[in-house]
Coordinates of C-alpha atoms and ligand atoms in Angstrom, one line a residue:
M1 CA 0.0 0.2 0.1
S2 CA 1.5 3.6 -0.9
T3 CA 1.1 6.1 1.9
E4 CA 0.0 8.5 -0.4
K5 CA -4.0 8.8 -0.5
E6 CA -5.1 6.9 -3.6
S7 CA -8.5 5.9 -4.5
A8 CA -9.2 2.4 -4.6
L9 CA -9.9 0.0 -7.3
L10 CA -10.6 -2.9 -5.4
G11 CA -14.4 -2.4 -4.4
F12 CA -15.0 -2.1 -8.4
S13 CA -17.5 -4.5 -10.1
L14 CA -16.3 -5.5 -13.7
Q15 CA -19.1 -3.6 -15.0
Q16 CA -17.4 -0.3 -13.6
L17 CA -13.9 -1.5 -14.4
T18 CA -15.3 -1.6 -17.9
K19 CA -16.8 1.8 -18.1
L20 CA -13.5 3.2 -16.2
M21 CA -11.7 1.4 -19.2
E22 CA -14.3 3.0 -21.9
E23 CA -13.7 6.1 -20.5
L24 CA -10.2 6.6 -20.7
G25 CA -10.7 5.6 -24.4
E26 CA -9.1 1.6 -24.2
P27 CA -10.9 -1.4 -24.9
S28 CA -13.6 -2.9 -23.1
Y29 CA -12.0 -6.2 -22.7
R30 CA -8.9 -4.2 -20.4
G31 CA -11.8 -4.1 -17.8
R32 CA -12.0 -7.6 -17.6
Q33 CA -8.3 -7.6 -17.6
M34 CA -7.9 -5.2 -14.6
F35 CA -11.2 -7.5 -12.8
E36 CA -8.6 -10.4 -13.1
A37 CA -6.0 -8.5 -11.9
I38 CA -7.3 -7.5 -8.8
Y39 CA -9.5 -10.6 -7.5
Q40 CA -7.5 -13.1 -8.9
G41 CA -4.5 -12.0 -9.2
R42 CA -4.9 -10.3 -6.2
V43 CA -2.2 -7.6 -7.4
E44 CA -0.8 -4.8 -4.6
R45 CA -0.1 -2.5 -7.5
I46 CA -1.1 -1.4 -10.6
D47 CA 2.2 -1.4 -11.8
D48 CA 1.9 -4.9 -11.6
I49 CA -0.6 -6.0 -14.0
S50 CA 1.3 -7.1 -16.7
T51 CA -1.5 -7.8 -18.7
L52 CA -1.9 -3.9 -19.1
P53 CA 0.4 -1.8 -21.4
L54 CA 2.7 -0.2 -19.4
T55 CA 1.5 3.6 -20.6
L56 CA -2.1 2.6 -19.5
R57 CA -0.7 1.4 -15.9
R58 CA 1.1 4.8 -15.9
R59 CA -2.1 6.9 -17.0
L60 CA -3.5 4.9 -14.2
V61 CA -1.5 6.0 -11.2
E62 CA -1.1 9.3 -12.6
K63 CA -5.1 9.8 -12.0
G64 CA -4.4 9.3 -8.5
L65 CA -5.5 5.6 -8.6
G66 CA -4.4 2.6 -6.5
I67 CA -5.2 -1.3 -6.1
G68 CA -6.3 -0.5 -2.2
Q69 CA -5.9 -4.0 -0.6
P70 CA -5.4 -3.8 2.9
E71 CA -1.9 -4.1 4.2
V72 CA -0.6 -7.1 7.1
Q73 CA 0.2 -4.5 9.9
K74 CA 0.3 -7.7 12.5
R75 CA 0.4 -11.6 12.1
F76 CA 0.1 -13.8 14.7
V77 CA 0.4 -17.7 13.9
S78 CA -1.2 -19.7 17.3
S79 CA 0.2 -23.3 17.9
D80 CA -3.3 -24.8 16.6
G81 CA -2.3 -23.1 12.9
T82 CA -4.8 -20.4 13.2
V83 CA -3.5 -17.0 11.7
R84 CA -4.7 -13.7 13.2
Y85 CA -4.4 -10.7 11.0
L86 CA -4.7 -7.2 11.9
L87 CA -5.2 -5.3 9.1
A88 CA -4.7 -1.8 8.1
M89 CA -6.8 0.2 5.7
S90 CA -6.2 3.2 3.7
D91 CA -7.2 5.8 6.5
G92 CA -4.9 3.8 9.1
Q93 CA -7.8 1.9 10.7
S94 CA -7.3 -1.3 11.1
V95 CA -9.5 -4.5 11.7
E96 CA -9.2 -8.0 12.1
A97 CA -9.5 -11.1 9.8
V98 CA -8.3 -14.4 10.9
L99 CA -7.6 -17.8 8.9
M100 CA -8.7 -21.3 10.6
P101 CA -6.7 -24.0 8.6
E102 CA -9.4 -26.9 8.3
G103 CA -12.1 -25.1 9.7
D104 CA -13.3 -26.2 13.1
G105 CA -16.6 -28.3 12.0
G106 CA -18.7 -25.7 12.7
E107 CA -19.3 -25.3 9.1
A108 CA -20.8 -29.3 9.4
G109 CA -24.2 -30.2 9.1
D110 CA -26.0 -26.9 7.7
G111 CA -26.3 -28.4 4.4
S112 CA -23.3 -27.2 2.5
E113 CA -20.2 -28.8 1.4
A114 CA -17.9 -26.9 3.6
G115 CA -17.4 -30.0 5.9
D116 CA -15.9 -32.2 3.1
S117 CA -12.2 -32.4 2.9
R118 CA -10.4 -33.3 -0.1
E119 CA -6.9 -34.2 -1.2
T120 CA -4.8 -31.5 -2.1
D121 CA -0.8 -29.9 -2.2
P122 CA 1.2 -32.0 -0.2
A123 CA 3.5 -29.2 0.9
R124 CA 0.5 -27.7 2.9
N125 CA -0.7 -29.6 5.7
W126 CA -4.1 -28.7 5.6
D127 CA -6.6 -28.9 2.5
R128 CA -9.3 -26.3 3.1
A129 CA -9.2 -23.6 5.6
T130 CA -12.0 -20.6 6.7
I131 CA -11.4 -17.3 6.6
C132 CA -12.9 -15.1 9.1
I133 CA -13.7 -10.8 7.8
S134 CA -14.9 -8.0 9.7
S135 CA -17.9 -5.5 8.3
Q136 CA -16.9 -2.4 10.4
V137 CA -14.5 -0.9 12.2
G138 CA -15.4 -1.5 15.9
C139 CA -19.1 -2.4 16.4
A140 CA -22.1 -0.6 17.9
V141 CA -24.3 -3.8 18.6
D142 CA -23.0 -3.7 22.5
C143 CA -22.7 -7.2 23.5
Q144 CA -22.1 -7.3 26.9
F145 CA -19.6 -10.3 26.3
C146 CA -18.0 -9.2 23.1
L147 CA -14.8 -7.5 22.8
T148 CA -15.3 -5.8 19.7
A149 CA -18.5 -3.9 21.7
L150 CA -15.7 -2.2 23.5
L151 CA -14.2 -0.6 20.7
G152 CA -17.7 1.2 20.0
V153 CA -18.1 1.4 16.4
K154 CA -15.6 4.0 14.3
R155 CA -17.0 3.3 10.8
N156 CA -18.4 1.5 8.1
L157 CA -16.1 -0.9 5.9
S158 CA -16.6 -0.3 2.1
G159 CA -17.6 -3.5 0.3
G160 CA -13.7 -3.1 -1.4
E161 CA -12.4 -2.9 2.2
I162 CA -14.5 -6.0 3.1
A163 CA -13.6 -8.3 -0.1
G164 CA -9.9 -6.8 0.6
Q165 CA -9.5 -8.9 3.7
V166 CA -10.0 -12.3 1.7
C167 CA -7.5 -10.5 -1.2
A168 CA -4.7 -9.8 1.8
V169 CA -5.3 -13.0 3.2
L170 CA -5.1 -15.0 0.6
Q171 CA -2.1 -13.2 -1.1
D172 CA -0.2 -13.8 2.2
Q173 CA -1.2 -17.4 2.6
Q174 CA -0.5 -17.9 -1.6
V175 CA -3.9 -19.3 -1.4
N176 CA -6.2 -19.8 -4.6
P177 CA -9.9 -20.3 -4.9
P178 CA -11.5 -21.8 -6.8
Q179 CA -8.6 -24.6 -6.8
D180 CA -8.4 -24.3 -3.4
R181 CA -10.7 -24.7 -0.9
V182 CA -12.0 -21.9 1.2
N183 CA -15.0 -21.1 3.6
L184 CA -15.7 -17.6 4.5
V185 CA -17.5 -16.6 7.8
F186 CA -18.5 -12.5 8.3
M187 CA -18.2 -13.1 11.7
G188 CA -15.0 -10.7 12.6
M189 CA -15.6 -7.3 14.0
G190 CA -19.3 -5.4 13.5
E191 CA -22.4 -6.0 12.1
P192 CA -22.5 -6.9 8.6
F193 CA -26.4 -6.4 9.0
L194 CA -25.7 -3.0 10.1
N195 CA -23.9 -2.1 6.7
Y196 CA -25.8 -4.1 4.7
E197 CA -24.9 -2.8 1.3
N198 CA -21.3 -2.7 1.7
F199 CA -21.8 -6.2 3.0
M200 CA -23.6 -7.8 -0.2
A201 CA -21.4 -5.2 -2.4
A202 CA -18.5 -7.5 -0.8
V203 CA -20.4 -10.5 -1.5
R204 CA -20.8 -9.9 -4.9
L205 CA -16.8 -9.4 -5.7
L206 CA -15.8 -12.2 -3.5
V207 CA -18.5 -14.9 -5.4
D208 CA -17.9 -13.0 -9.1
G209 CA -14.0 -12.1 -8.9
V210 CA -12.0 -13.8 -5.9
R211 CA -14.8 -17.1 -7.0
I212 CA -15.4 -18.1 -3.9
P213 CA -19.2 -19.9 -3.8
E214 CA -21.7 -18.7 -2.0
S215 CA -22.7 -21.9 -0.3
R216 CA -19.3 -21.9 1.3
M217 CA -20.3 -18.4 3.0
T218 CA -22.0 -18.0 6.5
V219 CA -23.1 -14.3 7.6
S220 CA -23.9 -14.2 11.0
T221 CA -26.1 -11.2 12.4
A222 CA -27.1 -10.7 16.2
G223 CA -30.0 -9.9 15.2
V224 CA -31.0 -7.3 13.1
V225 CA -34.6 -8.1 12.3
P226 CA -35.5 -6.2 9.0
R227 CA -32.6 -7.2 7.4
I228 CA -33.1 -10.8 7.5
A229 CA -36.4 -10.6 5.0
D230 CA -34.0 -8.7 2.8
F231 CA -31.1 -10.8 3.3
G232 CA -33.5 -14.0 2.2
A233 CA -34.7 -12.2 -0.7
E234 CA -31.0 -11.7 -2.2
P235 CA -30.4 -13.9 -5.5
V236 CA -27.2 -14.3 -4.7
R237 CA -26.2 -14.6 -0.7
P238 CA -24.3 -16.5 1.8
K239 CA -26.1 -18.7 4.5
L240 CA -27.1 -17.2 7.7
A241 CA -26.6 -17.4 11.3
I242 CA -27.7 -16.0 14.1
S243 CA -26.5 -14.9 17.4
L244 CA -29.0 -16.4 20.2
N245 CA -27.2 -16.6 23.0
A246 CA -29.9 -16.6 25.6
P247 CA -33.2 -18.3 25.6
N248 CA -35.5 -15.8 26.7
D249 CA -35.6 -11.8 26.8
E250 CA -34.9 -11.2 29.9
L251 CA -31.4 -12.8 29.5
R252 CA -31.0 -11.7 26.1
T253 CA -31.6 -7.8 27.2
R254 CA -29.2 -8.2 29.5
L255 CA -26.6 -9.9 27.5
M256 CA -27.4 -8.1 24.0
P257 CA -29.2 -4.8 24.4
L258 CA -30.4 -4.8 20.9
N259 CA -33.0 -7.2 22.1
R260 CA -35.0 -4.2 23.2
K261 CA -35.2 -3.5 19.3
W262 CA -36.1 -6.8 18.0
N263 CA -37.1 -9.2 21.0
L264 CA -36.6 -12.9 20.3
E265 CA -40.3 -13.1 19.0
T266 CA -39.8 -10.9 16.5
L267 CA -36.3 -12.5 15.6
L268 CA -37.7 -16.1 15.6
A269 CA -40.4 -15.0 13.3
A270 CA -38.1 -13.6 10.7
A271 CA -35.7 -17.1 10.9
R272 CA -39.4 -19.0 10.5
E273 CA -40.0 -17.1 7.5
F274 CA -36.6 -17.1 6.2
P275 CA -36.7 -18.9 2.5
L276 CA -33.8 -21.4 3.0
R277 CA -33.0 -23.3 0.1
A278 CA -33.1 -27.0 -0.7
R279 CA -30.6 -29.0 2.0
E280 CA -29.6 -25.5 3.5
R281 CA -30.0 -24.8 7.1
L282 CA -30.0 -22.1 9.7
T283 CA -27.3 -21.5 12.3
F284 CA -28.0 -20.2 15.4
E285 CA -25.0 -19.4 17.9
Y286 CA -25.2 -19.8 21.5
V287 CA -22.1 -18.3 23.2
L288 CA -22.2 -19.9 26.6
L289 CA -21.5 -18.0 29.9
D290 CA -20.1 -19.7 32.7
G291 CA -23.0 -20.1 35.1
V292 CA -25.1 -17.2 33.1
N293 CA -26.8 -19.1 30.3
D294 CA -25.8 -22.2 30.4
A295 CA -27.7 -24.4 32.4
P296 CA -29.3 -27.4 31.7
D297 CA -33.0 -25.1 32.1
H298 CA -31.9 -23.0 29.2
A299 CA -30.7 -25.8 27.1
R300 CA -34.3 -27.0 27.1
E301 CA -36.0 -23.4 27.4
L302 CA -33.4 -23.1 24.3
A303 CA -34.9 -26.3 22.2
E304 CA -38.8 -25.1 22.7
R305 CA -38.0 -21.8 21.3
V306 CA -36.4 -23.0 18.2
R307 CA -38.6 -26.2 17.5
G308 CA -39.6 -26.5 14.1
I309 CA -36.8 -24.4 12.9
R310 CA -34.7 -26.5 10.3
A311 CA -31.9 -25.4 12.1
K312 CA -28.2 -26.2 13.8
I313 CA -27.0 -24.9 16.9
N314 CA -22.7 -23.8 17.4
L315 CA -21.9 -24.0 20.6
I316 CA -19.6 -21.6 21.7
A317 CA -17.5 -21.3 24.8
L318 CA -16.6 -17.8 25.9
N319 CA -13.3 -16.8 24.9
P320 CA -12.2 -15.1 27.8
G321 CA -11.0 -11.4 27.7
P322 CA -10.1 -8.1 30.1
G323 CA -12.9 -6.2 30.4
I324 CA -15.5 -9.0 29.9
G325 CA -17.1 -9.7 33.2
Y326 CA -18.3 -13.2 32.3
G327 CA -16.1 -16.7 32.9
T328 CA -16.1 -19.6 30.2
P329 CA -17.9 -22.5 31.4
A330 CA -16.2 -25.9 31.9
A331 CA -16.0 -28.6 29.1
G332 CA -18.8 -31.2 30.9
R333 CA -21.1 -27.8 31.3
V334 CA -20.7 -27.7 27.4
M335 CA -21.5 -30.7 26.8
E336 CA -24.2 -31.2 28.8
F337 CA -26.1 -28.3 27.5
Q338 CA -25.2 -30.1 24.0
S339 CA -26.6 -33.4 24.5
I340 CA -30.1 -32.1 26.0
L341 CA -29.9 -30.1 22.5
M342 CA -29.3 -33.4 20.6
A343 CA -31.9 -35.5 22.5
K344 CA -34.7 -33.0 21.6
G345 CA -33.3 -33.4 18.2
I346 CA -31.3 -30.2 17.3
P347 CA -28.4 -31.0 15.4
T348 CA -25.6 -29.1 17.9
F349 CA -22.0 -28.5 17.5
I350 CA -19.5 -27.0 19.8
R351 CA -17.2 -25.3 17.9
R352 CA -13.6 -25.3 19.5
P353 CA -11.7 -22.3 20.5
R354 CA -8.8 -21.3 18.5
G355 CA -5.9 -19.5 18.8
R356 CA -5.9 -19.2 22.7
D357 CA -2.3 -18.1 22.7
I358 CA -2.7 -15.4 20.5
F359 CA -5.4 -12.9 21.8
A360 CA -8.6 -15.5 20.9
A361 CA -11.3 -13.4 21.9
C362 CA -12.9 -11.5 19.0
G363 CA -12.0 -8.2 19.0
Q364 CA -9.1 -8.7 21.3
L365 CA -6.3 -8.4 18.8
K366 CA -6.8 -5.3 17.9
G367 CA -7.9 -3.9 21.5
T368 CA -3.9 -5.9 22.7
V369 CA -2.1 -4.0 19.8
E370 CA -3.8 -0.5 20.5
A371 CA -3.0 -0.9 23.8
L372 CA 0.6 -1.8 23.5
S373 CA 1.2 0.7 21.1
Ligands
SAH1 N1 -22.4 -9.1 15.0 C1 -22.6 -10.6 14.2 C2 -21.2 -11.0 14.2 C3 -19.7 -10.5 14.7 S1 -19.6 -11.6 16.5 C4 -23.1 -11.3 15.3 O1 -23.2 -10.8 16.0 O2 -23.3 -12.6 15.2 C5 -19.6 -13.3 15.5 C6 -20.1 -14.1 16.7 O3 -19.0 -14.4 17.9 C7 -21.7 -14.1 17.8 O4 -21.9 -15.4 17.5 C8 -21.2 -13.8 18.8 O5 -22.0 -14.2 19.6 C9 -20.0 -14.6 19.0 N2 -18.8 -13.7 20.3 C10 -18.5 -12.3 20.2 N3 -17.7 -12.4 21.8 C11 -17.4 -13.9 21.8 C12 -16.6 -14.1 23.1 N4 -16.0 -13.4 23.8 N5 -16.7 -15.8 23.0 C13 -17.2 -16.2 22.2 N6 -17.8 -15.6 21.0 C14 -18.1 -14.9 21.0

């Protein structure tokens, strides 16, 4: 990334790049060449677009254009293979992205192929990976167990900045979809449904440009109900996960203040109406907080509430962190919670914690790094 402020091309669609080329008096196929260089080649500089004539590259640079791929500011590799990135945008704001080799099994059971494995490059010791990306700098939703909430919301990311995180991580890891299998989760910092248009623009760039199939993508919302219906009507869309985290309004409002605006009844009504595709399942996420929402009675109450919805439940034992007033339940407690749900016929998975040794909790990397610097 250049230090001078450039206008980013990463974020432009094929149509927009084609129009740009035509406006410059260039043949329209140059638009596709740029599109492929940015999203498939993942070039970091216009100079590196070898398919364009040198004079054209120079003209683009002189117009103040640049690629705008986020810059890897920090990279932490965990003993479990997880890689956490702090990625800097052109204005210096940074967000987190995480690469998890082999996924964590949390994709299983939702009707996608994401849980299958495949033979691949023997030089790499994993054959598929999940990348988790951010949708906003910080977050406004204020969930009481989440570290990103402590940052507040700084700004929305643009579609290019959201898709650009994937480009930066793929580039860093030398991973190339569609040959290399990549799953994508919009579960990093921010609430995607409070930055809906940019989030959806990123999805389209990632499908058309980076060539990650929508069936390998999942977006998670804290429960911005009106957007759930909008999302269901999208012709191209990831799968949907909803962060439930509590089986009743009293508890949910305490943990997630946005429940005052959209309570469980309206949220679950939207979930029931959500138009699922063939073999698709909704995912409900449930962060288990020691002694707060993890009792057997909570599991039974939860099973009642989601009854009849074609969904699976992902249980996540809290990733603890500084400034979070909750603890992580013991493994036995998590398993008991799971077995109650399973006995009621609800497919329930326990997501294993990742990268605990590298500031694992959501939002913790940014906060920790900024506190140190
Ligand atoms: N705003 C969206 C997406 C980002 S959070 C949402 O709320 O769904 C992604 C997931 O991480 C959510 O299910 C959230 O409940 C969970 N989460 C947040 N903080 C966590 C923590 N400290 N430990 C474990 N999971 C956490």
